Amino acid sequence: MTLIHGGQLHQVAAQYKIPVNNWLDLSTGIAPLSYAIPDIPLALWQQLPQKNADLLAAAQGYYQCSQPLLVTNGSQSIIKALPLLWAQKNSQVIGKLASRVYVPERGYKEHGQAWQDAGHLLCFYQDELPEITELTPYCVLVVINPNNPTGKLFSRETLQAYQQAIARLHGLLVIDEAFMDVIEKPNSMGGLVTHSHTLVLRSFGKFFGLAGIRLGFLIANDEWRKVFSNYLGPWQVNGPAQFIAQVALLDTDWQAEQKQTLSTLKATQVALLQRCWGDDLIATMHGCNLFITVTFHVENVDLKQGKSHFIAQQLYHLLCLQGVYVRLADENDTLRFGIALTKDLPKLEQALLNAKNQLVALTNLSSA
Ligand SMILES: Cc1ncc(COP(=O)(O)O)c(C=O)c1O
């Protein structure tokens, strides 16, 4: 099954018959400001990608881990390959003993899809992790921290308790830290991967605003790194992309400024959403400094339409009609906004106000 993702602007533009350049695209959690591409040595375009010790040293510093990392074509390549490699690693046991894979019911759906495609048994958890006492031998627990789209964040202490329990069960704890860069407190588990029962995935593209170069990292022990490296082959990430990441990961001044800017932009956008849509429409806003996920008061609309997810779907459509593209949840009941630049706020504000007025005209929602 093909999953729906944000970032499909060409498709949405064609659907709504609005030229691509006229859209405000807030459909992803990728930073709206990106790291400036440095001058790339010509040799990197000419040669095959090579092992880049400088990049790995820069990544170890940035992700604060002492063991080497594996550079990958985004964390997606690990997500896709892992279920097969996990089954191969445990081929003696899996099959005889169905290995349960716990994934968040709401969260980046590629995890669950990859495990399901490889024939594993999915167990969904809601906002809270399954009880430690429920975990079974050879289970896999996938934690997206912070979660996309809910913003739910687990502390390092909590995850360490799961790490120990899962190691005792010969299982695997997979922590996807794609959005961890914008979290203030040190919650990353990257420095705590000491055995084969924990993997940490890091995505370069989101915080650095360069998702197009397709680069990420796996933090894992020697054994797992070797398994993935053999499976993925020698030229996962092109040389120019590696060079850009090497420079960006060392640029601590830019990183500090980016964090501050994203924090300010996010706060401004939360206030704008609140002002335009108000408490009668918005139930909650969660997320992190790379996206804002809005849930709605369904009880405030006339549900004679027979659709309990009416508000989010309608608002998504009404925003699209004005050239504003946000992410409608797969469950059709929430909207996730990427972070807008200051220059785009007037367009966003007008679209939010218009969408609410049009929604009010369609329903019994109070316009107060
Ligand atoms: C939670 C999460 N993990 C992983 C990814 C994959 O990112 P990438 O392959 O660009 O590192 C995404 C992409 O949106 C994501 O939202």
GROMACS .gro file of C-alpha atoms and ligand atoms in nm:
model
  384
    1MET     CA    1   0.000   0.000   0.000
    2THR     CA    2   0.130   0.348  -0.083
    3LEU     CA    3   0.115   0.582   0.213
    4ILE     CA    4   0.018   0.947   0.187
    5HIS     CA    5   0.280   1.200   0.295
    6GLY     CA    6   0.302   1.576   0.306
    7GLY     CA    7   0.521   1.744   0.048
    8GLN     CA    8   0.313   1.635  -0.254
    9LEU     CA    9   0.268   1.990  -0.378
   10HIS     CA   10   0.267   1.914  -0.750
   11GLN     CA   11  -0.013   1.663  -0.709
   12VAL     CA   12  -0.221   1.891  -0.487
   13ALA     CA   13  -0.159   2.193  -0.712
   14ALA     CA   14  -0.285   1.994  -1.011
   15GLN     CA   15  -0.587   1.873  -0.816
   16TYR     CA   16  -0.686   2.229  -0.717
   17LYS     CA   17  -0.574   2.380  -1.049
   18ILE     CA   18  -0.356   2.644  -0.880
   19PRO     CA   19  -0.003   2.695  -1.019
   20VAL     CA   20   0.268   2.543  -0.798
   21ASN     CA   21   0.435   2.881  -0.739
   22ASN     CA   22   0.118   3.030  -0.590
   23TRP     CA   23   0.104   2.791  -0.295
   24LEU     CA   24   0.210   2.829   0.065
   25ASP     CA   25   0.331   2.476   0.140
   26LEU     CA   26   0.309   2.395   0.510
   27SER     CA   27   0.250   2.026   0.456
   28THR     CA   28   0.576   1.894   0.604
   29GLY     CA   29   0.780   1.928   0.922
   30ILE     CA   30   1.086   2.045   0.732
   31ALA     CA   31   1.236   2.374   0.853
   32PRO     CA   32   1.138   2.663   0.623
   33LEU     CA   33   1.492   2.804   0.645
   34SER     CA   34   1.769   2.581   0.518
   35TYR     CA   35   2.141   2.564   0.571
   36ALA     CA   36   2.321   2.755   0.293
   37ILE     CA   37   2.489   2.513   0.054
   38PRO     CA   38   2.868   2.558   0.087
   39ASP     CA   39   3.105   2.552  -0.211
   40ILE     CA   40   3.136   2.187  -0.301
   41PRO     CA   41   3.473   2.065  -0.432
   42LEU     CA   42   3.444   1.952  -0.795
   43ALA     CA   43   3.605   1.618  -0.709
   44LEU     CA   44   3.301   1.525  -0.501
   45TRP     CA   45   3.082   1.548  -0.811
   46GLN     CA   46   3.333   1.355  -1.017
   47GLN     CA   47   3.421   1.070  -0.781
   48LEU     CA   48   3.218   0.792  -0.632
   49PRO     CA   49   3.118   0.859  -0.272
   50GLN     CA   50   3.386   0.748  -0.027
   51LYS     CA   51   3.393   0.680   0.345
   52ASN     CA   52   3.403   1.028   0.496
   53ALA     CA   53   3.574   1.022   0.835
   54ASP     CA   54   3.526   1.398   0.877
   55LEU     CA   55   3.151   1.363   0.835
   56LEU     CA   56   3.135   1.080   1.087
   57ALA     CA   57   3.339   1.281   1.339
   58ALA     CA   58   3.112   1.582   1.289
   59ALA     CA   59   2.804   1.361   1.336
   60GLN     CA   60   2.944   1.202   1.652
   61GLY     CA   61   2.992   1.550   1.796
   62TYR     CA   62   2.651   1.679   1.690
   63TYR     CA   63   2.460   1.369   1.805
   64GLN     CA   64   2.678   1.333   2.114
   65CYS     CA   65   2.755   0.967   2.078
   66SER     CA   66   3.090   0.798   2.117
   67GLN     CA   67   3.038   0.506   1.879
   68PRO     CA   68   3.068   0.543   1.499
   69LEU     CA   69   2.748   0.610   1.305
   70LEU     CA   70   2.627   0.480   0.973
   71VAL     CA   71   2.539   0.748   0.718
   72THR     CA   72   2.229   0.656   0.521
   73ASN     CA   73   1.999   0.780   0.250
   74GLY     CA   74   1.767   0.934   0.512
   75SER     CA   75   1.631   0.740   0.807
   76GLN     CA   76   1.371   0.604   0.566
   77SER     CA   77   1.621   0.355   0.422
   78ILE     CA   78   1.673   0.205   0.768
   79ILE     CA   79   1.299   0.196   0.839
   80LYS     CA   80   1.240   0.005   0.517
   81ALA     CA   81   1.524  -0.246   0.555
   82LEU     CA   82   1.499  -0.317   0.927
   83PRO     CA   83   1.206  -0.567   0.938
   84LEU     CA   84   1.375  -0.804   0.695
   85LEU     CA   85   1.712  -0.776   0.867
   86TRP     CA   86   1.556  -0.827   1.210
   87ALA     CA   87   1.381  -1.142   1.087
   88GLN     CA   88   1.706  -1.271   0.935
   89LYS     CA   89   1.897  -1.200   1.256
   90ASN     CA   90   1.644  -1.397   1.458
   91SER     CA   91   1.551  -1.658   1.201
   92GLN     CA   92   1.597  -1.937   1.454
   93VAL     CA   93   1.323  -1.798   1.673
   94ILE     CA   94   1.093  -1.581   1.462
   95GLY     CA   95   0.842  -1.794   1.285
   96LYS     CA   96   0.812  -2.033   1.574
   97LEU     CA   97   0.740  -1.739   1.799
   98ALA     CA   98   0.552  -1.450   1.638
   99SER     CA   99   0.753  -1.140   1.720
  100ARG     CA  100   0.523  -0.857   1.819
  101VAL     CA  101   0.597  -0.512   1.687
  102TYR     CA  102   0.457  -0.224   1.890
  103VAL     CA  103   0.408   0.097   1.691
  104PRO     CA  104   0.226   0.418   1.776
  105GLU     CA  105  -0.124   0.423   1.631
  106ARG     CA  106  -0.065   0.784   1.534
  107GLY     CA  107   0.283   0.843   1.404
  108TYR     CA  108   0.495   0.827   1.092
  109LYS     CA  109   0.321   0.536   0.923
  110GLU     CA  110   0.620   0.405   0.727
  111HIS     CA  111   0.733   0.214   1.038
  112GLY     CA  112   0.419   0.006   1.074
  113GLN     CA  113   0.390  -0.042   0.699
  114ALA     CA  114   0.745  -0.177   0.669
  115TRP     CA  115   0.696  -0.426   0.956
  116GLN     CA  116   0.359  -0.533   0.823
  117ASP     CA  117   0.491  -0.580   0.468
  118ALA     CA  118   0.759  -0.809   0.610
  119GLY     CA  119   0.490  -1.022   0.776
  120HIS     CA  120   0.529  -0.913   1.137
  121LEU     CA  121   0.239  -0.880   1.379
  122LEU     CA  122   0.158  -0.514   1.458
  123CYS     CA  123   0.033  -0.404   1.801
  124PHE     CA  124  -0.072  -0.041   1.816
  125TYR     CA  125  -0.029   0.173   2.124
  126GLN     CA  126  -0.199   0.507   2.182
  127ASP     CA  127  -0.029   0.806   2.339
  128GLU     CA  128   0.140   0.605   2.615
  129LEU     CA  129   0.385   0.320   2.562
  130PRO     CA  130   0.263  -0.035   2.628
  131GLU     CA  131   0.321  -0.147   2.986
  132ILE     CA  132   0.666  -0.299   3.032
  133THR     CA  133   0.501  -0.606   3.183
  134GLU     CA  134   0.305  -0.659   2.858
  135LEU     CA  135   0.615  -0.685   2.641
  136THR     CA  136   0.689  -1.031   2.504
  137PRO     CA  137   1.014  -1.208   2.409
  138TYR     CA  138   1.170  -1.086   2.083
  139CYS     CA  139   0.926  -0.796   2.065
  140VAL     CA  140   1.009  -0.474   1.881
  141LEU     CA  141   0.905  -0.138   2.024
  142VAL     CA  142   0.911   0.157   1.785
  143VAL     CA  143   0.912   0.498   1.956
  144ILE     CA  144   0.903   0.819   1.755
  145ASN     CA  145   1.046   1.078   1.989
  146PRO     CA  146   0.909   1.340   1.970
  147ASN     CA  147   0.622   1.187   1.781
  148ASN     CA  148   0.510   1.318   1.446
  149PRO     CA  149   0.231   1.437   1.441
  150THR     CA  150   0.128   1.429   1.809
  151GLY     CA  151   0.443   1.587   1.953
  152LYS     CA  152   0.442   1.335   2.237
  153LEU     CA  153   0.787   1.321   2.398
  154PHE     CA  154   0.922   1.049   2.626
  155SER     CA  155   1.200   1.121   2.872
  156ARG     CA  156   1.534   0.948   2.851
  157GLU     CA  157   1.466   0.787   3.189
  158THR     CA  158   1.145   0.630   3.063
  159LEU     CA  159   1.313   0.499   2.751
  160GLN     CA  160   1.605   0.361   2.950
  161ALA     CA  161   1.362   0.151   3.155
  162TYR     CA  162   1.220   0.009   2.829
  163GLN     CA  163   1.570  -0.038   2.691
  164GLN     CA  164   1.667  -0.260   2.983
  165ALA     CA  165   1.346  -0.461   2.977
  166ILE     CA  166   1.363  -0.515   2.601
  167ALA     CA  167   1.727  -0.627   2.618
  168ARG     CA  168   1.627  -0.888   2.876
  169LEU     CA  169   1.357  -1.008   2.635
  170HIS     CA  170   1.605  -1.029   2.341
  171GLY     CA  171   1.387  -0.769   2.169
  172LEU     CA  172   1.461  -0.444   1.990
  173LEU     CA  173   1.394  -0.081   2.084
  174VAL     CA  174   1.384   0.145   1.778
  175ILE     CA  175   1.389   0.516   1.854
  176ASP     CA  176   1.318   0.749   1.567
  177GLU     CA  177   1.455   1.091   1.660
  178ALA     CA  178   1.377   1.266   1.330
  179PHE     CA  179   1.258   1.580   1.514
  180MET     CA  180   1.483   1.563   1.822
  181ASP     CA  181   1.705   1.851   1.705
  182VAL     CA  182   1.453   2.112   1.824
  183ILE     CA  183   1.394   1.965   2.168
  184GLU     CA  184   1.561   2.171   2.436
  185LYS     CA  185   1.631   1.919   2.707
  186PRO     CA  186   1.875   1.634   2.636
  187ASN     CA  187   1.627   1.358   2.559
  188SER     CA  188   1.821   1.183   2.285
  189MET     CA  189   1.908   0.818   2.338
  190GLY     CA  190   2.189   0.849   2.083
  191GLY     CA  191   2.461   0.838   2.347
  192LEU     CA  192   2.312   0.530   2.513
  193VAL     CA  193   2.328   0.269   2.240
  194THR     CA  194   2.556   0.010   2.393
  195HIS     CA  195   2.419  -0.319   2.267
  196SER     CA  196   2.229  -0.480   1.982
  197HIS     CA  197   1.887  -0.424   2.139
  198THR     CA  198   1.861  -0.050   2.064
  199LEU     CA  199   1.875   0.144   1.739
  200VAL     CA  200   1.848   0.523   1.711
  201LEU     CA  201   1.756   0.690   1.382
  202ARG     CA  202   1.843   1.050   1.307
  203SER     CA  203   1.719   1.251   1.014
  204PHE     CA  204   1.937   1.534   0.880
  205GLY     CA  205   1.688   1.697   0.646
  206LYS     CA  206   1.430   1.832   0.885
  207PHE     CA  207   1.614   2.067   1.120
  208PHE     CA  208   1.869   2.170   0.855
  209GLY     CA  209   1.587   2.227   0.603
  210LEU     CA  210   1.756   2.005   0.343
  211ALA     CA  211   1.530   1.702   0.310
  212GLY     CA  212   1.606   1.688  -0.063
  213ILE     CA  213   1.966   1.574  -0.014
  214ARG     CA  214   1.838   1.252   0.150
  215LEU     CA  215   2.071   1.202   0.441
  216GLY     CA  216   2.033   1.049   0.785
  217PHE     CA  217   2.222   0.843   1.038
  218LEU     CA  218   2.186   0.516   1.220
  219ILE     CA  219   2.330   0.496   1.571
  220ALA     CA  220   2.383   0.129   1.645
  221ASN     CA  221   2.640  -0.114   1.774
  222ASP     CA  222   2.912  -0.260   1.549
  223GLU     CA  223   2.709  -0.569   1.466
  224TRP     CA  224   2.403  -0.380   1.343
  225ARG     CA  225   2.609  -0.123   1.153
  226LYS     CA  226   2.781  -0.405   0.968
  227VAL     CA  227   2.449  -0.575   0.888
  228PHE     CA  228   2.298  -0.254   0.748
  229SER     CA  229   2.615  -0.153   0.569
  230ASN     CA  230   2.633  -0.488   0.388
  231TYR     CA  231   2.265  -0.474   0.301
  232LEU     CA  232   2.256  -0.114   0.180
  233GLY     CA  233   2.580  -0.128  -0.018
  234PRO     CA  234   2.862   0.120  -0.065
  235TRP     CA  235   2.700   0.430  -0.226
  236GLN     CA  236   2.400   0.511  -0.010
  237VAL     CA  237   2.467   0.884   0.009
  238ASN     CA  238   2.628   1.093  -0.264
  239GLY     CA  239   2.950   1.282  -0.193
  240PRO     CA  240   2.810   1.638  -0.225
  241ALA     CA  241   2.533   1.557   0.028
  242GLN     CA  242   2.791   1.417   0.269
  243PHE     CA  243   3.001   1.730   0.233
  244ILE     CA  244   2.706   1.963   0.299
  245ALA     CA  245   2.615   1.767   0.614
  246GLN     CA  246   2.977   1.764   0.732
  247VAL     CA  247   2.990   2.146   0.719
  248ALA     CA  248   2.640   2.197   0.865
  249LEU     CA  249   2.689   1.959   1.159
  250LEU     CA  250   2.993   2.158   1.270
  251ASP     CA  251   2.830   2.499   1.237
  252THR     CA  252   2.716   2.547   1.594
  253ASP     CA  253   2.644   2.921   1.549
  254TRP     CA  254   2.400   2.849   1.267
  255GLN     CA  255   2.240   2.568   1.469
  256ALA     CA  256   2.183   2.796   1.770
  257GLU     CA  257   2.032   3.064   1.547
  258GLN     CA  258   1.811   2.813   1.368
  259LYS     CA  259   1.677   2.682   1.701
  260GLN     CA  260   1.597   3.033   1.818
  261THR     CA  261   1.433   3.130   1.489
  262LEU     CA  262   1.217   2.817   1.477
  263SER     CA  263   1.109   2.869   1.836
  264THR     CA  264   1.004   3.230   1.766
  265LEU     CA  265   0.828   3.142   1.439
  266LYS     CA  266   0.642   2.855   1.603
  267ALA     CA  267   0.521   3.073   1.894
  268THR     CA  268   0.402   3.341   1.649
  269GLN     CA  269   0.215   3.084   1.443
  270VAL     CA  270   0.047   2.928   1.747
  271ALA     CA  271  -0.075   3.276   1.845
  272LEU     CA  272  -0.198   3.339   1.490
  273LEU     CA  273  -0.389   3.010   1.479
  274GLN     CA  274  -0.543   3.088   1.815
  275ARG     CA  275  -0.643   3.438   1.707
  276CYS     CA  276  -0.794   3.326   1.375
  277TRP     CA  277  -0.968   3.006   1.475
  278GLY     CA  278  -1.022   3.052   1.848
  279ASP     CA  279  -1.122   2.820   2.127
  280ASP     CA  280  -1.457   2.737   1.974
  281LEU     CA  281  -1.280   2.560   1.691
  282ILE     CA  282  -0.942   2.456   1.829
  283ALA     CA  283  -0.934   2.193   2.103
  284THR     CA  284  -0.554   2.150   2.131
  285MET     CA  285  -0.230   2.243   1.962
  286HIS     CA  286   0.064   2.008   2.005
  287GLY     CA  287   0.387   1.947   1.821
  288CYS     CA  288   0.740   2.079   1.839
  289ASN     CA  289   0.924   2.372   1.682
  290LEU     CA  290   0.901   2.206   1.339
  291PHE     CA  291   0.524   2.157   1.322
  292ILE     CA  292   0.196   2.234   1.498
  293THR     CA  293  -0.082   1.974   1.508
  294VAL     CA  294  -0.431   2.109   1.566
  295THR     CA  295  -0.722   1.905   1.700
  296PHE     CA  296  -1.078   2.036   1.687
  297HIS     CA  297  -1.394   2.052   1.897
  298VAL     CA  298  -1.614   1.821   1.696
  299GLU     CA  299  -1.905   1.885   1.931
  300ASN     CA  300  -1.926   2.247   1.810
  301VAL     CA  301  -2.037   2.156   1.462
  302ASP     CA  302  -2.360   2.024   1.332
  303LEU     CA  303  -2.284   1.663   1.259
  304LYS     CA  304  -2.599   1.611   1.059
  305GLN     CA  305  -2.352   1.581   0.773
  306GLY     CA  306  -2.283   1.242   0.926
  307LYS     CA  307  -1.906   1.285   0.932
  308SER     CA  308  -1.741   1.311   1.268
  309HIS     CA  309  -1.421   1.429   1.101
  310PHE     CA  310  -1.598   1.700   0.916
  311ILE     CA  311  -1.404   1.996   1.052
  312ALA     CA  312  -1.047   1.893   0.969
  313GLN     CA  313  -1.144   1.766   0.625
  314GLN     CA  314  -1.342   2.080   0.544
  315LEU     CA  315  -1.071   2.313   0.670
  316TYR     CA  316  -0.808   2.125   0.472
  317HIS     CA  317  -1.016   2.168   0.158
  318LEU     CA  318  -1.101   2.533   0.229
  319LEU     CA  319  -0.732   2.612   0.284
  320CYS     CA  320  -0.633   2.431  -0.034
  321LEU     CA  321  -0.886   2.634  -0.231
  322GLN     CA  322  -0.683   2.939  -0.122
  323GLY     CA  323  -0.346   2.788  -0.208
  324VAL     CA  324  -0.248   2.689   0.146
  325TYR     CA  325  -0.140   2.326   0.173
  326VAL     CA  326  -0.128   2.166   0.518
  327ARG     CA  327  -0.126   1.801   0.620
  328LEU     CA  328  -0.460   1.634   0.688
  329ALA     CA  329  -0.402   1.340   0.923
  330ASP     CA  330  -0.453   0.993   0.780
  331GLU     CA  331  -0.736   0.965   1.034
  332ASN     CA  332  -0.889   1.280   0.875
  333ASP     CA  333  -0.942   1.445   1.213
  334THR     CA  334  -0.644   1.677   1.270
  335LEU     CA  335  -0.438   1.923   1.069
  336ARG     CA  336  -0.062   1.956   1.093
  337PHE     CA  337   0.096   2.287   1.000
  338GLY     CA  338   0.461   2.322   0.908
  339ILE     CA  339   0.630   2.637   1.033
  340ALA     CA  340   0.567   2.945   0.818
  341LEU     CA  341   0.814   3.223   0.750
  342THR     CA  342   0.718   3.573   0.870
  343LYS     CA  343   0.670   3.689   0.510
  344ASP     CA  344   0.402   3.422   0.459
  345LEU     CA  345   0.196   3.503   0.769
  346PRO     CA  346  -0.039   3.753   0.598
  347LYS     CA  347  -0.139   3.489   0.341
  348LEU     CA  348  -0.182   3.231   0.614
  349GLU     CA  349  -0.387   3.467   0.831
  350GLN     CA  350  -0.624   3.559   0.549
  351ALA     CA  351  -0.667   3.193   0.452
  352LEU     CA  352  -0.737   3.089   0.812
  353LEU     CA  353  -0.999   3.363   0.856
  354ASN     CA  354  -1.166   3.287   0.524
  355ALA     CA  355  -1.166   2.914   0.595
  356LYS     CA  356  -1.332   2.965   0.932
  357ASN     CA  357  -1.596   3.200   0.787
  358GLN     CA  358  -1.673   2.949   0.514
  359LEU     CA  359  -1.689   2.667   0.767
  360VAL     CA  360  -1.931   2.871   0.980
  361ALA     CA  361  -2.146   2.923   0.673
  362LEU     CA  362  -2.153   2.547   0.623
  363THR     CA  363  -2.229   2.448   0.982
  364ASN     CA  364  -2.388   2.567   1.300
  365LEU     CA  365  -2.046   2.661   1.448
  366SER     CA  366  -2.067   2.988   1.640
  367SER     CA  367  -1.856   3.264   1.487
  368ALA     CA  368  -1.792   3.424   1.826
  369LIG     C1  369   0.909   1.057   1.223
  369LIG     C2  370   0.981   1.044   1.093
  369LIG     N1  371   1.081   0.957   1.083
  369LIG     C3  372   1.151   0.943   0.969
  369LIG     C4  373   1.118   1.015   0.857
  369LIG     C5  374   1.199   0.993   0.732
  369LIG     O1  375   1.287   1.099   0.715
  369LIG     P1  376   1.419   1.093   0.632
  369LIG     O2  377   1.419   0.967   0.554
  369LIG     O3  378   1.416   1.213   0.547
  369LIG     O4  379   1.532   1.096   0.732
  369LIG     C6  380   1.013   1.106   0.861
  369LIG     C7  381   0.975   1.184   0.742
  369LIG     O5  382   0.886   1.262   0.742
  369LIG     C8  383   0.943   1.121   0.984
  369LIG     O6  384   0.841   1.207   0.995
   0.00000   0.00000   0.00000
